[in-house]
Coordinates of C-alpha atoms in Angstrom, one line a residue:
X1 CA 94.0 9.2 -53.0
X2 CA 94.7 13.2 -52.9
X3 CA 97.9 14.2 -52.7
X4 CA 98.9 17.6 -50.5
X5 CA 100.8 19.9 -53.3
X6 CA 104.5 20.4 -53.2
X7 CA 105.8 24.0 -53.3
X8 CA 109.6 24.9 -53.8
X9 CA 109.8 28.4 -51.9
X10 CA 113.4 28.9 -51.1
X11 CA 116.4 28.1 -52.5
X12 CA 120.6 29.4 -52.5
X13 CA 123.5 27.5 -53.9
X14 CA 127.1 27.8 -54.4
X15 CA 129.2 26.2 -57.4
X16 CA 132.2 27.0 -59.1
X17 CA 130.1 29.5 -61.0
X18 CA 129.2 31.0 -57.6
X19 CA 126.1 31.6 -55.4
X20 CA 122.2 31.0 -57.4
X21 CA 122.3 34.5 -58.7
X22 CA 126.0 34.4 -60.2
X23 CA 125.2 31.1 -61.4
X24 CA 122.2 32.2 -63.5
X25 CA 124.0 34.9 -64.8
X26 CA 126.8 32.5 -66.2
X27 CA 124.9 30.4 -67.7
X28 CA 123.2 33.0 -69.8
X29 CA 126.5 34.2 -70.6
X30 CA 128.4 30.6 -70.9
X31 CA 131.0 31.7 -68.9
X32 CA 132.1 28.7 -67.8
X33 CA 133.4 28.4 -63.4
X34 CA 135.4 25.3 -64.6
X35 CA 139.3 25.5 -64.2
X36 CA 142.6 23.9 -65.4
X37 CA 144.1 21.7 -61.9
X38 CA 146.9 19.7 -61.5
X39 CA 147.1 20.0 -57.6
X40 CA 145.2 16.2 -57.1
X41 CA 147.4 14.8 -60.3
X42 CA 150.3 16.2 -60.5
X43 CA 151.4 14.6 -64.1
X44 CA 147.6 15.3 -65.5
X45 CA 145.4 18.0 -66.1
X46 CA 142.0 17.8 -65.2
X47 CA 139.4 20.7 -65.3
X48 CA 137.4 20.8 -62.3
X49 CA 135.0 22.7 -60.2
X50 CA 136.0 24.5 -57.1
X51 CA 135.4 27.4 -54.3
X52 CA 137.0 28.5 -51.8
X53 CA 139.8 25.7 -50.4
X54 CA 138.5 24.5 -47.1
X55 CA 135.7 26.1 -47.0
X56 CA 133.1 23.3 -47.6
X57 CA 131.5 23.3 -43.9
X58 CA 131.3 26.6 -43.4
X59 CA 129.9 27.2 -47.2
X60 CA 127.0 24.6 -45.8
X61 CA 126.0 26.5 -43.1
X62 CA 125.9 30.1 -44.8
X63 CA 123.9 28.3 -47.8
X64 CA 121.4 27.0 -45.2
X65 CA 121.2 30.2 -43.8
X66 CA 120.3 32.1 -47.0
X67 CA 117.7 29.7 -47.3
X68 CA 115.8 30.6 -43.7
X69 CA 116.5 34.2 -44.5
X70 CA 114.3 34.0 -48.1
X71 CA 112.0 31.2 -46.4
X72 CA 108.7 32.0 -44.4
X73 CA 110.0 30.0 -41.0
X74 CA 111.4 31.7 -38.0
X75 CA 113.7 28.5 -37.7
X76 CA 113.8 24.7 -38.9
X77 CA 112.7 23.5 -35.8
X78 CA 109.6 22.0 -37.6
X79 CA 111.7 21.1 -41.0
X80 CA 112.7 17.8 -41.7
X81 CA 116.8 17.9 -43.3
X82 CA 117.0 15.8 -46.1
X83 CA 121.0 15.4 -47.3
X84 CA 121.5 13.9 -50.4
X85 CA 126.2 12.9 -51.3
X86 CA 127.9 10.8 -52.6
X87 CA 131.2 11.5 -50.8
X88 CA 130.1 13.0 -47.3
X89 CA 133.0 13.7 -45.3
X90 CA 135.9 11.7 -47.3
X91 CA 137.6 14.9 -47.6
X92 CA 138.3 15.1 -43.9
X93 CA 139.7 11.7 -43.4
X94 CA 141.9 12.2 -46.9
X95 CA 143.9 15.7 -45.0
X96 CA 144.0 13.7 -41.7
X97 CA 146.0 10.1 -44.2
X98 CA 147.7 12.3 -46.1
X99 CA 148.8 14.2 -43.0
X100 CA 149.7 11.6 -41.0
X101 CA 150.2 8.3 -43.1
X102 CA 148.1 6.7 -40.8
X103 CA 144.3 5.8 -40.7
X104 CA 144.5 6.1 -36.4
X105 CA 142.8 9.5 -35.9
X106 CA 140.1 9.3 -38.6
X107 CA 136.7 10.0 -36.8
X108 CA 134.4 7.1 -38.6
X109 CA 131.6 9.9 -37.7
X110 CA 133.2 12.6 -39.6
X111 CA 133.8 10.3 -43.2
X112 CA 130.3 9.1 -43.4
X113 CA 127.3 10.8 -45.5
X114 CA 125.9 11.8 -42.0
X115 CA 128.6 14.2 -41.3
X116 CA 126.5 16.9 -43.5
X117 CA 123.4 16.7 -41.9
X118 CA 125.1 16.7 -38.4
X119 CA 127.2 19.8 -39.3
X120 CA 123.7 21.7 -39.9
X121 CA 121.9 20.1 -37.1
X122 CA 124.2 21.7 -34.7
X123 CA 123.8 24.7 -36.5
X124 CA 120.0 25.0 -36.9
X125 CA 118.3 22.5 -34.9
X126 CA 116.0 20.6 -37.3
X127 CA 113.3 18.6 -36.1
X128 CA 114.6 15.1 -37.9
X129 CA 117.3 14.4 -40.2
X130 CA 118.3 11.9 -43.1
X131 CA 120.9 10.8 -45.4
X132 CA 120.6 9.9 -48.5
X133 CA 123.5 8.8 -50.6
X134 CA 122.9 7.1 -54.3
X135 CA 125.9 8.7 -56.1
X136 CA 125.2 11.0 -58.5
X137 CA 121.0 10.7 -58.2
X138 CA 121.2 11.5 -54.4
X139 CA 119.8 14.4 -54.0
X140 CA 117.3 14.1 -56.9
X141 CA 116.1 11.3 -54.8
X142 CA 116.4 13.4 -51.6
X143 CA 113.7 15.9 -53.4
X144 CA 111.4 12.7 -54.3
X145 CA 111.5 11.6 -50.5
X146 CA 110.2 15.0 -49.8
X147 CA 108.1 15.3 -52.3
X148 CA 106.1 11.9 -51.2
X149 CA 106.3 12.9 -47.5
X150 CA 104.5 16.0 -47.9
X151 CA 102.5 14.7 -50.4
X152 CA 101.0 12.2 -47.5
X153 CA 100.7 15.1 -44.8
X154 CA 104.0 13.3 -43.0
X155 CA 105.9 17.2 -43.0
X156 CA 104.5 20.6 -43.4
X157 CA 108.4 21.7 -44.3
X158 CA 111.5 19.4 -45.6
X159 CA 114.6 20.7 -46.8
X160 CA 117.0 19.2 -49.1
X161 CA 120.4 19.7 -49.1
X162 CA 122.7 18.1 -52.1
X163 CA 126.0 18.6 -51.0
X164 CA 129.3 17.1 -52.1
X165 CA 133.4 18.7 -51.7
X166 CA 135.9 18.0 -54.0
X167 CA 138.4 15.1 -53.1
X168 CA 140.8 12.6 -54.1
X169 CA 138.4 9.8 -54.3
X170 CA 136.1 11.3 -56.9
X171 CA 138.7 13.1 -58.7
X172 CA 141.1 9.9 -59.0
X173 CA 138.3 7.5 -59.4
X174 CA 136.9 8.9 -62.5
X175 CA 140.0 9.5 -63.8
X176 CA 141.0 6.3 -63.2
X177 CA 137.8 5.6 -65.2
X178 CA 138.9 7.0 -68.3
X179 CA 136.1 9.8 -68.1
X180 CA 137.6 12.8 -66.8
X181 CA 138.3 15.9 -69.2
X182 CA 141.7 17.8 -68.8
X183 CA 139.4 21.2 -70.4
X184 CA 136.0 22.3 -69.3
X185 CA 133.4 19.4 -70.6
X186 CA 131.7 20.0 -73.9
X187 CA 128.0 18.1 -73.2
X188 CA 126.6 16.7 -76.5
X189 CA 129.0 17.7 -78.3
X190 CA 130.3 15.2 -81.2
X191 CA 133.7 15.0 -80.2
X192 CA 134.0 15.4 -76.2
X193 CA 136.3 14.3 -74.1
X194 CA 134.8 13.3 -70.7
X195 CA 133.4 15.5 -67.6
X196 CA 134.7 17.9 -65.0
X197 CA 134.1 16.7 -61.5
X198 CA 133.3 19.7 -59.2
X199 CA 131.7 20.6 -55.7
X200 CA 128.3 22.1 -54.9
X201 CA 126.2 22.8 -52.3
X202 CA 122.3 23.0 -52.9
X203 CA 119.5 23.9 -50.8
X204 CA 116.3 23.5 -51.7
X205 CA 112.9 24.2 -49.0
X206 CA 109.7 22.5 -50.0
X207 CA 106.7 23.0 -48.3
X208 CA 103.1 22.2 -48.6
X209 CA 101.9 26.2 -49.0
X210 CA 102.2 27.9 -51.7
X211 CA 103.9 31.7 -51.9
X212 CA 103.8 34.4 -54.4
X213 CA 107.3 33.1 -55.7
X214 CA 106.7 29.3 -55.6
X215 CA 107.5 26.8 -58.2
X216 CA 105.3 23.7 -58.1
X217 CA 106.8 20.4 -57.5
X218 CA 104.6 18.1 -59.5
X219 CA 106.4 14.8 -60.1
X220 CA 109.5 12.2 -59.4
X221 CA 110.0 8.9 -60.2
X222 CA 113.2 6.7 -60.0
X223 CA 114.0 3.8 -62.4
X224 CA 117.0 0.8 -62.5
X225 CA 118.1 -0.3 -65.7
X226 CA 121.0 -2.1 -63.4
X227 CA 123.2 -2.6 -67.0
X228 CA 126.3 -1.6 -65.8
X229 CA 128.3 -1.1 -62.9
X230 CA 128.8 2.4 -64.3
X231 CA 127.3 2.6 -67.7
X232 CA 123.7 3.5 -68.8
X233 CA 121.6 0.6 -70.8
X234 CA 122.8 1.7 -74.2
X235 CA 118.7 1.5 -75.4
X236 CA 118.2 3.7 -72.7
X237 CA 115.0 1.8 -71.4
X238 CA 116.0 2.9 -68.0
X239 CA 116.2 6.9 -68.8
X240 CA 113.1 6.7 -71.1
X241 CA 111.0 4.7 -68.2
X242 CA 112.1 7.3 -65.3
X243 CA 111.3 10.4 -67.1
X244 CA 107.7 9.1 -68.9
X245 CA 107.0 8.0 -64.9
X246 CA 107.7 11.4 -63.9
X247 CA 105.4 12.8 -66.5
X248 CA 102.7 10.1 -65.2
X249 CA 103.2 11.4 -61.2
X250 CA 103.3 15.2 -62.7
X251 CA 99.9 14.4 -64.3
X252 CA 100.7 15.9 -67.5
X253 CA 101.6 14.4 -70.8
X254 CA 105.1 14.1 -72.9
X255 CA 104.2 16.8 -75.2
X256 CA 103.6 19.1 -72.3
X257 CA 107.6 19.4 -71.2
X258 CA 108.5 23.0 -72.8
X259 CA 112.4 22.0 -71.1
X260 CA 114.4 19.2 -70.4
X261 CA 117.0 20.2 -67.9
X262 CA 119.8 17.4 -68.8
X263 CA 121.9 15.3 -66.5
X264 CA 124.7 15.4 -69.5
X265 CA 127.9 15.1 -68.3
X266 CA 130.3 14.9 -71.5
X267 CA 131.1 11.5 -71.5
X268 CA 130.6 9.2 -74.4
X269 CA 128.4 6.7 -72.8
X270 CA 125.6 9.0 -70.8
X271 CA 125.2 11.7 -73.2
X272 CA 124.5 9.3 -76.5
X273 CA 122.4 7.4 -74.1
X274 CA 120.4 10.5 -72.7
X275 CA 119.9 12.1 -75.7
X276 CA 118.3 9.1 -77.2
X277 CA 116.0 8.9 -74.4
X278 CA 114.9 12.3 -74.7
X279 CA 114.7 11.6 -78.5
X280 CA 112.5 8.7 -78.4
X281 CA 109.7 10.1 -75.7
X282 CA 109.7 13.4 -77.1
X283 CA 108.3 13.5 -80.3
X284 CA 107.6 17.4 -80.4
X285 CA 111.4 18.2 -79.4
X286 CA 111.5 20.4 -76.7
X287 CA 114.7 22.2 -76.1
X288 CA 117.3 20.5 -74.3
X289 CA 120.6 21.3 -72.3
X290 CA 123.2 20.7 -69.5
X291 CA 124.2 23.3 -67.5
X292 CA 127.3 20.7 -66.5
X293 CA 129.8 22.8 -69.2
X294 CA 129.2 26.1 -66.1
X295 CA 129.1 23.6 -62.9
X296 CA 130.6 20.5 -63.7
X297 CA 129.5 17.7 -62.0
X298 CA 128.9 18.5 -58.6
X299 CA 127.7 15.0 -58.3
X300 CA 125.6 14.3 -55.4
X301 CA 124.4 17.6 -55.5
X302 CA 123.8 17.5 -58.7
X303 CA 120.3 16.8 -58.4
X304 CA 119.0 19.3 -55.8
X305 CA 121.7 22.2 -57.9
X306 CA 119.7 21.4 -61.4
X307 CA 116.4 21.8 -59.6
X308 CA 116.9 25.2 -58.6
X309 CA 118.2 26.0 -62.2
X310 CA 115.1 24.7 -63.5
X311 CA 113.0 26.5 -60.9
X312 CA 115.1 29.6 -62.4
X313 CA 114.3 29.0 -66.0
X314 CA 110.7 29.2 -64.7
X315 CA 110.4 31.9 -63.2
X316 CA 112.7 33.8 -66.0
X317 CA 110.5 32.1 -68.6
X318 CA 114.3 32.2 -70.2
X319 CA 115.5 28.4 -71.5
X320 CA 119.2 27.8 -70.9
X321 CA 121.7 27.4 -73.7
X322 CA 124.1 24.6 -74.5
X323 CA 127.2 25.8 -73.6
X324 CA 130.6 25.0 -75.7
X325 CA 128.2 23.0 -78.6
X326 CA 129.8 23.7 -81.8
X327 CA 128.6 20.2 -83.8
X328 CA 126.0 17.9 -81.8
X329 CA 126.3 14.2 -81.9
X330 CA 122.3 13.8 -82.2
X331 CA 120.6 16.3 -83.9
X332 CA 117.1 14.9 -83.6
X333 CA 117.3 17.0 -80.5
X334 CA 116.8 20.6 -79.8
X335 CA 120.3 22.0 -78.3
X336 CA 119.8 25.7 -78.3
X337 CA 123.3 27.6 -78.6
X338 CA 122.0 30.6 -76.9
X339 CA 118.9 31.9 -74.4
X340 CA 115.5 31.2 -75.7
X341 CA 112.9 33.8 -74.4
X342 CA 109.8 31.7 -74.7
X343 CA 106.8 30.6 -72.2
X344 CA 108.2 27.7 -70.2
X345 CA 105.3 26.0 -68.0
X346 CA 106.6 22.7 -67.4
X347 CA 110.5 21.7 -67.0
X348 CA 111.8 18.5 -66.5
X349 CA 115.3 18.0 -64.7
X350 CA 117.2 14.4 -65.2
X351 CA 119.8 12.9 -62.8
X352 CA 121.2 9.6 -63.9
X353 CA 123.8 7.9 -61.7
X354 CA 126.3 4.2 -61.6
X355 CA 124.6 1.3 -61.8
X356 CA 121.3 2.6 -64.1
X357 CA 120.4 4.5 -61.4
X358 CA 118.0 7.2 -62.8
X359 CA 115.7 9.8 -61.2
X360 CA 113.6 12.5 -62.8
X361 CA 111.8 15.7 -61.3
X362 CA 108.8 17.8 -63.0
X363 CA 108.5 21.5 -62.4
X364 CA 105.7 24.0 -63.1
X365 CA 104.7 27.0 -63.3
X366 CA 101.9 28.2 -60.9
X367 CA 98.3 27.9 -62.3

């Protein structure tokens, strides 16, 4: 069956490292947006990932914004929203328990996943909305939906929105999990400590016309190893299966990816596992990096903010360095320490989540 192309044609963002443009920039510098907190543990340090304090919803709407201002639409009354979070709007009810010692005035409403793509409905008016929310895949999988529903003919215009704040649940739990770094995360590096959870907002519009700046969606695929509550297959059968199944829907083979844009985190178990992945179905060794060691983890966001740094490293025809590598754990894979000026047509951008939850997007370059 033919498939209707999928064009990403607008984009903005805002991490710790600041809005797309600022982003880039650190990340060909490795200047790292990750700082030093003890606000959520007071008795532990923890580096994490932040903007402005309490400025999550309105940060959503101006992001959005940006978005129709670069875009070709007058308005999103013929878009389809797409949110992708893991933690929607557990912030909220966290100032209203901590506040009050009380779970009385907590708006059920305003804690679930929904309370993102409500916020922007009111401010925009889309013509349908949905939620997606598989921890830290979710709004990878939010840019497959599209991608399949404008594929069939279903929407002419869907935009994606990964967005997650920074909380005590997240910041707790993972600490709790003996994974959290107290210093800015060191992907793939031999001896690293853990990650740095952080917030993000991502938006991403994908359309099924093409513009003189697009960057062509050409494949997703999802995969469930389902080994752990929280920890990759250690064979990495799971990782391997996602992104060769990407590759398959992209249409292109293996030896084609010039970039893999990596979900690394810093943790033991997801960067031994992800680098064997990319290791084992790679046998030309393309170069490799997280961007993570500039963001953190921005978690359910991650997905939707890695696609538009892959969509950048496409259109700069620039490949991203490893930032804060000094010694590599594998080095059967290509880690570059600094910017690579090199022809880039075909990217490939991992998001791996709890549970073996895995999901892979395929960029290119227009033909």
């Amino acid at each position: 069956m033919l498939k209707n192309r999928v064009f990403v044609n607008a984009y903005e963002s805002l991490s710790c490292a600041g809005n797309t443009q600022e982003l880039m920039n650190a990340i060909y510098a490795k200047e790292s947006g990750i700082t030093i907190d003890t606000s959520y543990m007071p008795h532990n340090r923890a580096g994490l990932g932040s903007f402005a304090p309490n400025a999550f919803f309105s940060s959503l709407v101006t992001v959005t914004q940006e978005v129709l201002n670069k875009s070709n639409l007058d308005d999103f009354s013929t878009t389809l929203l797409i949110v992708g979070s893991s933690v929607g709007g557990i912030g909220k009810s966290e100032q209203i328990f901590f506040r009050e010692h009380s779970y009385k005035n907590i708006n059920p409403k305003e804690h679930a996943i929904s309370v993102i793509s409500d916020t922007l409905n009111r401010a925009f008016g889309f013509k349908d909305s949905r939620s997606i929310s598989t921890a830290c895949t979710s709004s990878a999988n939010a840019i497959m939906l599209a991608q399949r529903l404008i594929n069939i003919g279903a929407y002419e215009n869907v935009l994606v929105v990964g967005a997650d704040a920074l909380c005590y649940t997240t910041v707790c739990g993972f600490y709790a999990l003996g994974v959290l770094s107290d210093e800015q995360c060191t992907p793939f590096q031999k001896e690293r400590k853990g990650m740095n959870v952080a917030e993000g907002i991502a938006a991403v519009l994908l359309q099924g016309t093409r513009t003189d700046e697009s960057v062509e969606l050409l494949g997703s695929a999802g995969s469930s190893d389902a080994f752990h509550m929280t920890n990759p297959d250690p064979e990495a059968g799971g990782a391997i299966s996602c992104m060769q199944k990407a590759i398959e829907d992209a249409g292109i083979m293996p030896t084609d990816i010039d970039y893999v844009n990596a979900h690394g985190t810093g943790t033991q178990a997801n960067d031994a596992v992800e680098a064997l992945a990319v290791e084992t179905l790679f046998a030309h060794s393309p170069y490799m990096s997280s961007t993570k060691a500039i963001t953190g983890h921005t978690l359910g966001a991650a997905g939707a903010l890695e696609a538009i740094i892959a969509c950048e490293v496409i259109k700069a025809q620039r490949i991203a360095p490893q930032t804060s590598l000094t010694e590599a754990e594998n080095t059967r894979v290509n880690l570059p320490i600094e910017a690579v000026e090199k022809k880039v047509r075909y990217v490939i951008s991992n998001s791996f989540a709890f549970g073996g939850n895995n999901t892979a997007l395929v960029f290119g370059a227009l033909k």
